[in-house]
mmCIF file of C-alpha atoms in Angstrom:
data_model
loop_
_atom_site.group_PDB
_atom_site.id
_atom_site.type_symbol
_atom_site.label_atom_id
_atom_site.label_comp_id
_atom_site.label_asym_id
_atom_site.label_seq_id
_atom_site.Cartn_x
_atom_site.Cartn_y
_atom_site.Cartn_z
ATOM 1 C CA MET X 40 36.800 -45.246 63.936
ATOM 2 C CA ILE X 41 33.244 -44.117 63.845
ATOM 3 C CA ARG X 42 31.348 -45.049 67.020
ATOM 4 C CA PHE X 43 28.360 -43.543 68.966
ATOM 5 C CA SER X 44 28.911 -42.177 72.306
ATOM 6 C CA GLU X 45 27.806 -44.444 75.251
ATOM 7 C CA GLU X 46 24.688 -42.483 75.701
ATOM 8 C CA LYS X 47 23.690 -42.431 71.980
ATOM 9 C CA LEU X 48 24.492 -46.023 71.788
ATOM 10 C CA LYS X 49 21.973 -46.733 74.702
ATOM 11 C CA LYS X 50 19.487 -44.766 72.991
ATOM 12 C CA VAL X 51 20.009 -46.659 69.592
ATOM 13 C CA ASN X 52 19.891 -50.139 71.258
ATOM 14 C CA GLU X 53 16.811 -49.098 73.034
ATOM 15 C CA LEU X 54 15.125 -47.786 69.741
ATOM 16 C CA VAL X 55 16.158 -51.078 67.907
ATOM 17 C CA SER X 56 14.639 -53.175 70.642
ATOM 18 C CA HIS X 57 10.939 -51.785 69.794
ATOM 19 C CA TYR X 58 11.170 -53.797 66.694
ATOM 20 C CA PRO X 59 10.939 -57.592 66.239
ATOM 21 C CA GLU X 60 13.919 -59.755 65.495
ATOM 22 C CA GLY X 61 14.813 -59.590 61.882
ATOM 23 C CA LYS X 62 12.943 -56.289 61.463
ATOM 24 C CA GLN X 63 15.503 -53.871 62.761
ATOM 25 C CA LYS X 64 15.846 -51.997 59.494
ATOM 26 C CA SER X 65 12.491 -50.469 60.499
ATOM 27 C CA ALA X 66 14.555 -48.299 62.857
ATOM 28 C CA LEU X 67 16.791 -46.842 60.062
ATOM 29 C CA LEU X 68 15.133 -43.427 59.592
ATOM 30 C CA PRO X 69 15.480 -42.500 63.193
ATOM 31 C CA LEU X 70 18.867 -44.007 63.419
ATOM 32 C CA LEU X 71 20.116 -41.986 60.631
ATOM 33 C CA HIS X 72 18.858 -38.840 62.276
ATOM 34 C CA ILE X 73 20.761 -39.755 65.354
ATOM 35 C CA ALA X 74 23.776 -40.490 63.338
ATOM 36 C CA GLN X 75 23.633 -37.161 61.512
ATOM 37 C CA GLU X 76 23.240 -35.346 64.899
ATOM 38 C CA GLU X 77 26.147 -37.184 66.468
ATOM 39 C CA PHE X 78 28.587 -36.869 63.576
ATOM 40 C CA GLY X 79 28.575 -33.342 62.578
ATOM 41 C CA ASN X 80 25.215 -32.984 60.947
ATOM 42 C CA TRP X 81 25.922 -34.971 57.796
ATOM 43 C CA LEU X 82 26.343 -38.569 56.814
ATOM 44 C CA ASP X 83 29.533 -39.557 55.183
ATOM 45 C CA VAL X 84 30.138 -43.302 53.968
ATOM 46 C CA PRO X 85 31.917 -44.526 57.095
ATOM 47 C CA VAL X 86 28.948 -43.263 59.249
ATOM 48 C CA MET X 87 26.228 -44.988 56.873
ATOM 49 C CA ASP X 88 28.364 -48.175 56.975
ATOM 50 C CA TYR X 89 28.234 -48.071 60.765
ATOM 51 C CA VAL X 90 24.408 -47.698 60.704
ATOM 52 C CA ALA X 91 24.280 -50.652 58.453
ATOM 53 C CA GLU X 92 26.480 -52.636 60.823
ATOM 54 C CA LEU X 93 24.363 -51.809 63.806
ATOM 55 C CA LEU X 94 21.079 -52.828 62.094
ATOM 56 C CA HIS X 95 22.636 -55.898 60.413
ATOM 57 C CA ILE X 96 21.711 -54.794 56.860
ATOM 58 C CA GLU X 97 23.812 -54.157 53.686
ATOM 59 C CA PRO X 98 25.391 -50.765 53.331
ATOM 60 C CA ILE X 99 23.580 -50.127 50.021
ATOM 61 C CA GLU X 100 20.093 -50.240 52.075
ATOM 62 C CA VAL X 101 21.302 -47.326 54.076
ATOM 63 C CA TYR X 102 22.773 -45.294 51.089
ATOM 64 C CA GLU X 103 19.206 -45.823 49.263
ATOM 65 C CA VAL X 104 17.411 -44.264 52.108
ATOM 66 C CA ALA X 105 19.871 -41.482 52.895
ATOM 67 C CA THR X 106 19.893 -40.309 49.311
ATOM 68 C CA PHE X 107 16.213 -40.418 49.020
ATOM 69 C CA TYR X 108 15.220 -37.922 51.526
ATOM 70 C CA SER X 109 16.210 -34.415 51.497
ATOM 71 C CA MET X 110 16.429 -34.295 55.462
ATOM 72 C CA TYR X 111 19.790 -36.136 55.410
ATOM 73 C CA ASN X 112 22.919 -34.332 54.331
ATOM 74 C CA LEU X 113 25.575 -36.260 52.576
ATOM 75 C CA LYS X 114 28.108 -33.604 52.535
ATOM 76 C CA PRO X 115 29.184 -31.045 55.296
ATOM 77 C CA VAL X 116 26.736 -28.215 55.685
ATOM 78 C CA GLY X 117 26.749 -24.959 57.569
ATOM 79 C CA ARG X 118 25.901 -24.157 61.082
ATOM 80 C CA TYR X 119 22.547 -22.818 59.781
ATOM 81 C CA MET X 120 20.628 -24.369 56.920
ATOM 82 C CA PHE X 121 18.067 -22.596 55.113
ATOM 83 C CA GLU X 122 15.772 -25.180 53.597
ATOM 84 C CA VAL X 123 13.428 -23.195 51.380
ATOM 85 C CA CYS X 124 10.247 -24.914 50.161
ATOM 86 C CA GLN X 125 10.234 -24.887 46.411
ATOM 87 C CA THR X 126 6.797 -26.482 45.511
ATOM 88 C CA GLY X 127 3.911 -25.017 43.824
ATOM 89 C CA PRO X 128 2.076 -23.048 46.677
ATOM 90 C CA CYS X 129 5.345 -21.612 47.989
ATOM 91 C CA MET X 130 6.444 -20.781 44.349
ATOM 92 C CA LEU X 131 3.113 -19.131 43.703
ATOM 93 C CA ARG X 132 3.812 -16.977 46.768
ATOM 94 C CA GLY X 133 7.279 -15.927 45.814
ATOM 95 C CA SER X 134 9.604 -18.782 47.062
ATOM 96 C CA ASP X 135 11.798 -18.386 43.933
ATOM 97 C CA ASP X 136 12.309 -14.674 44.711
ATOM 98 C CA ILE X 137 13.414 -15.578 48.280
ATOM 99 C CA ILE X 138 15.708 -18.309 46.984
ATOM 100 C CA ALA X 139 17.193 -15.727 44.688
ATOM 101 C CA TYR X 140 17.522 -13.131 47.210
ATOM 102 C CA ILE X 141 19.350 -15.528 49.785
ATOM 103 C CA GLU X 142 21.621 -16.565 46.779
ATOM 104 C CA GLU X 143 22.447 -12.792 46.210
ATOM 105 C CA LYS X 144 22.776 -12.048 50.069
ATOM 106 C CA LEU X 145 25.010 -14.961 50.900
ATOM 107 C CA GLY X 146 26.820 -15.539 47.544
ATOM 108 C CA ILE X 147 25.769 -19.298 47.463
ATOM 109 C CA LYS X 148 23.536 -21.361 45.167
ATOM 110 C CA PRO X 149 21.180 -24.280 46.691
ATOM 111 C CA GLY X 150 23.367 -27.125 48.029
ATOM 112 C CA GLU X 151 26.321 -24.828 48.594
ATOM 113 C CA THR X 152 27.652 -23.493 51.925
ATOM 114 C CA THR X 153 29.184 -19.922 52.628
ATOM 115 C CA PRO X 154 33.108 -19.971 52.838
ATOM 116 C CA ASP X 155 32.839 -19.069 56.579
ATOM 117 C CA GLY X 156 30.708 -22.300 57.329
ATOM 118 C CA ILE X 157 27.772 -20.411 58.741
ATOM 119 C CA PHE X 158 25.152 -20.836 56.190
ATOM 120 C CA THR X 159 23.821 -23.628 53.739
ATOM 121 C CA LEU X 160 21.159 -23.041 51.227
ATOM 122 C CA LYS X 161 18.967 -25.839 50.332
ATOM 123 C CA THR X 162 15.800 -26.148 48.379
ATOM 124 C CA VAL X 163 13.260 -28.771 49.620
ATOM 125 C CA GLU X 164 9.905 -30.247 48.623
ATOM 126 C CA CYS X 165 6.901 -29.412 50.456
ATOM 127 C CA LEU X 166 7.323 -28.799 54.291
ATOM 128 C CA GLY X 167 3.569 -29.140 54.771
ATOM 129 C CA ALA X 168 2.695 -25.482 55.869
ATOM 130 C CA CYS X 169 1.365 -24.156 52.553
ATOM 131 C CA GLY X 170 -0.825 -21.590 54.298
ATOM 132 C CA TYR X 171 2.241 -19.884 55.437
ATOM 133 C CA ALA X 172 4.088 -19.630 52.155
ATOM 134 C CA PRO X 173 6.638 -18.691 51.239
ATOM 135 C CA MET X 174 8.312 -20.495 54.070
ATOM 136 C CA MET X 175 11.444 -22.390 55.103
ATOM 137 C CA GLN X 176 12.833 -24.515 57.905
ATOM 138 C CA LEU X 177 15.760 -23.264 59.879
ATOM 139 C CA GLY X 178 16.535 -26.087 62.251
ATOM 140 C CA LYS X 179 13.709 -27.391 63.918
ATOM 141 C CA HIS X 180 11.691 -24.083 63.323
ATOM 142 C CA TYR X 181 9.621 -22.848 60.277
ATOM 143 C CA ARG X 182 9.994 -19.318 59.219
ATOM 144 C CA GLU X 183 6.878 -18.278 57.522
ATOM 145 C CA HIS X 184 5.467 -15.442 55.241
ATOM 146 C CA LEU X 185 8.835 -14.896 54.195
ATOM 147 C CA THR X 186 9.888 -11.398 52.830
ATOM 148 C CA LYS X 187 13.377 -10.019 52.003
ATOM 149 C CA GLU X 188 13.258 -8.128 55.361
ATOM 150 C CA LYS X 189 12.475 -11.205 57.260
ATOM 151 C CA VAL X 190 15.516 -12.864 55.440
ATOM 152 C CA ASP X 191 17.847 -10.002 56.347
ATOM 153 C CA ARG X 192 16.775 -10.340 59.966
ATOM 154 C CA LEU X 193 17.267 -14.148 60.101
ATOM 155 C CA ILE X 194 20.748 -13.707 58.453
ATOM 156 C CA GLU X 195 21.891 -11.336 60.905
ATOM 157 C CA GLU X 196 20.303 -13.302 63.971
ATOM 158 C CA CYS X 197 22.300 -16.307 62.746
ATOM 159 C CA ARG X 198 25.413 -14.478 62.239
ATOM 160 C CA THR X 199 24.987 -12.954 65.686
ATOM 161 C CA LYS X 200 24.547 -16.248 67.261
ATOM 162 C CA ALA X 201 27.551 -17.884 65.309
ATOM 163 C CA ASN X 202 29.850 -15.176 66.510
ATOM 164 C CA ASN X 203 28.641 -15.529 70.005
ATOM 165 C CA LEU X 204 29.537 -19.121 69.942
ATOM 166 C CA ASN X 205 33.101 -18.583 68.583
#
């Protein structure tokens, strides 16, 4: 059965308390972030149903939001997710070449995860850092002015970290 830990449930209840009665749905975005973090970095249907239950809304209202935003993962993802910007400014600066290079190096296409579960490649819309193009988000950090050499270093850095965690 899907349930938040006591610590997370306290955080959820505190967050929901900031909204007036009947307006708890306003807490949906941050609640989905908490749920994604708590339940393996992705949102499956039982998790989204649980969030709907907590907010006293219909499950479809949660699905609509979770499927709209690229920051929510609707299937399992790797330990490290390369979210490469593919909008105009980044494309003009070579993001399509960076995406193709990552595909070649990791043997995956956007939306796929490597067989070892370490990497997921995802293309995303504007990350709001056009002056640093081409760029990607890796966890909570931006990686900017990407080149093939920088991508190679990132892959090696992530592999090393993953091996040290095992």
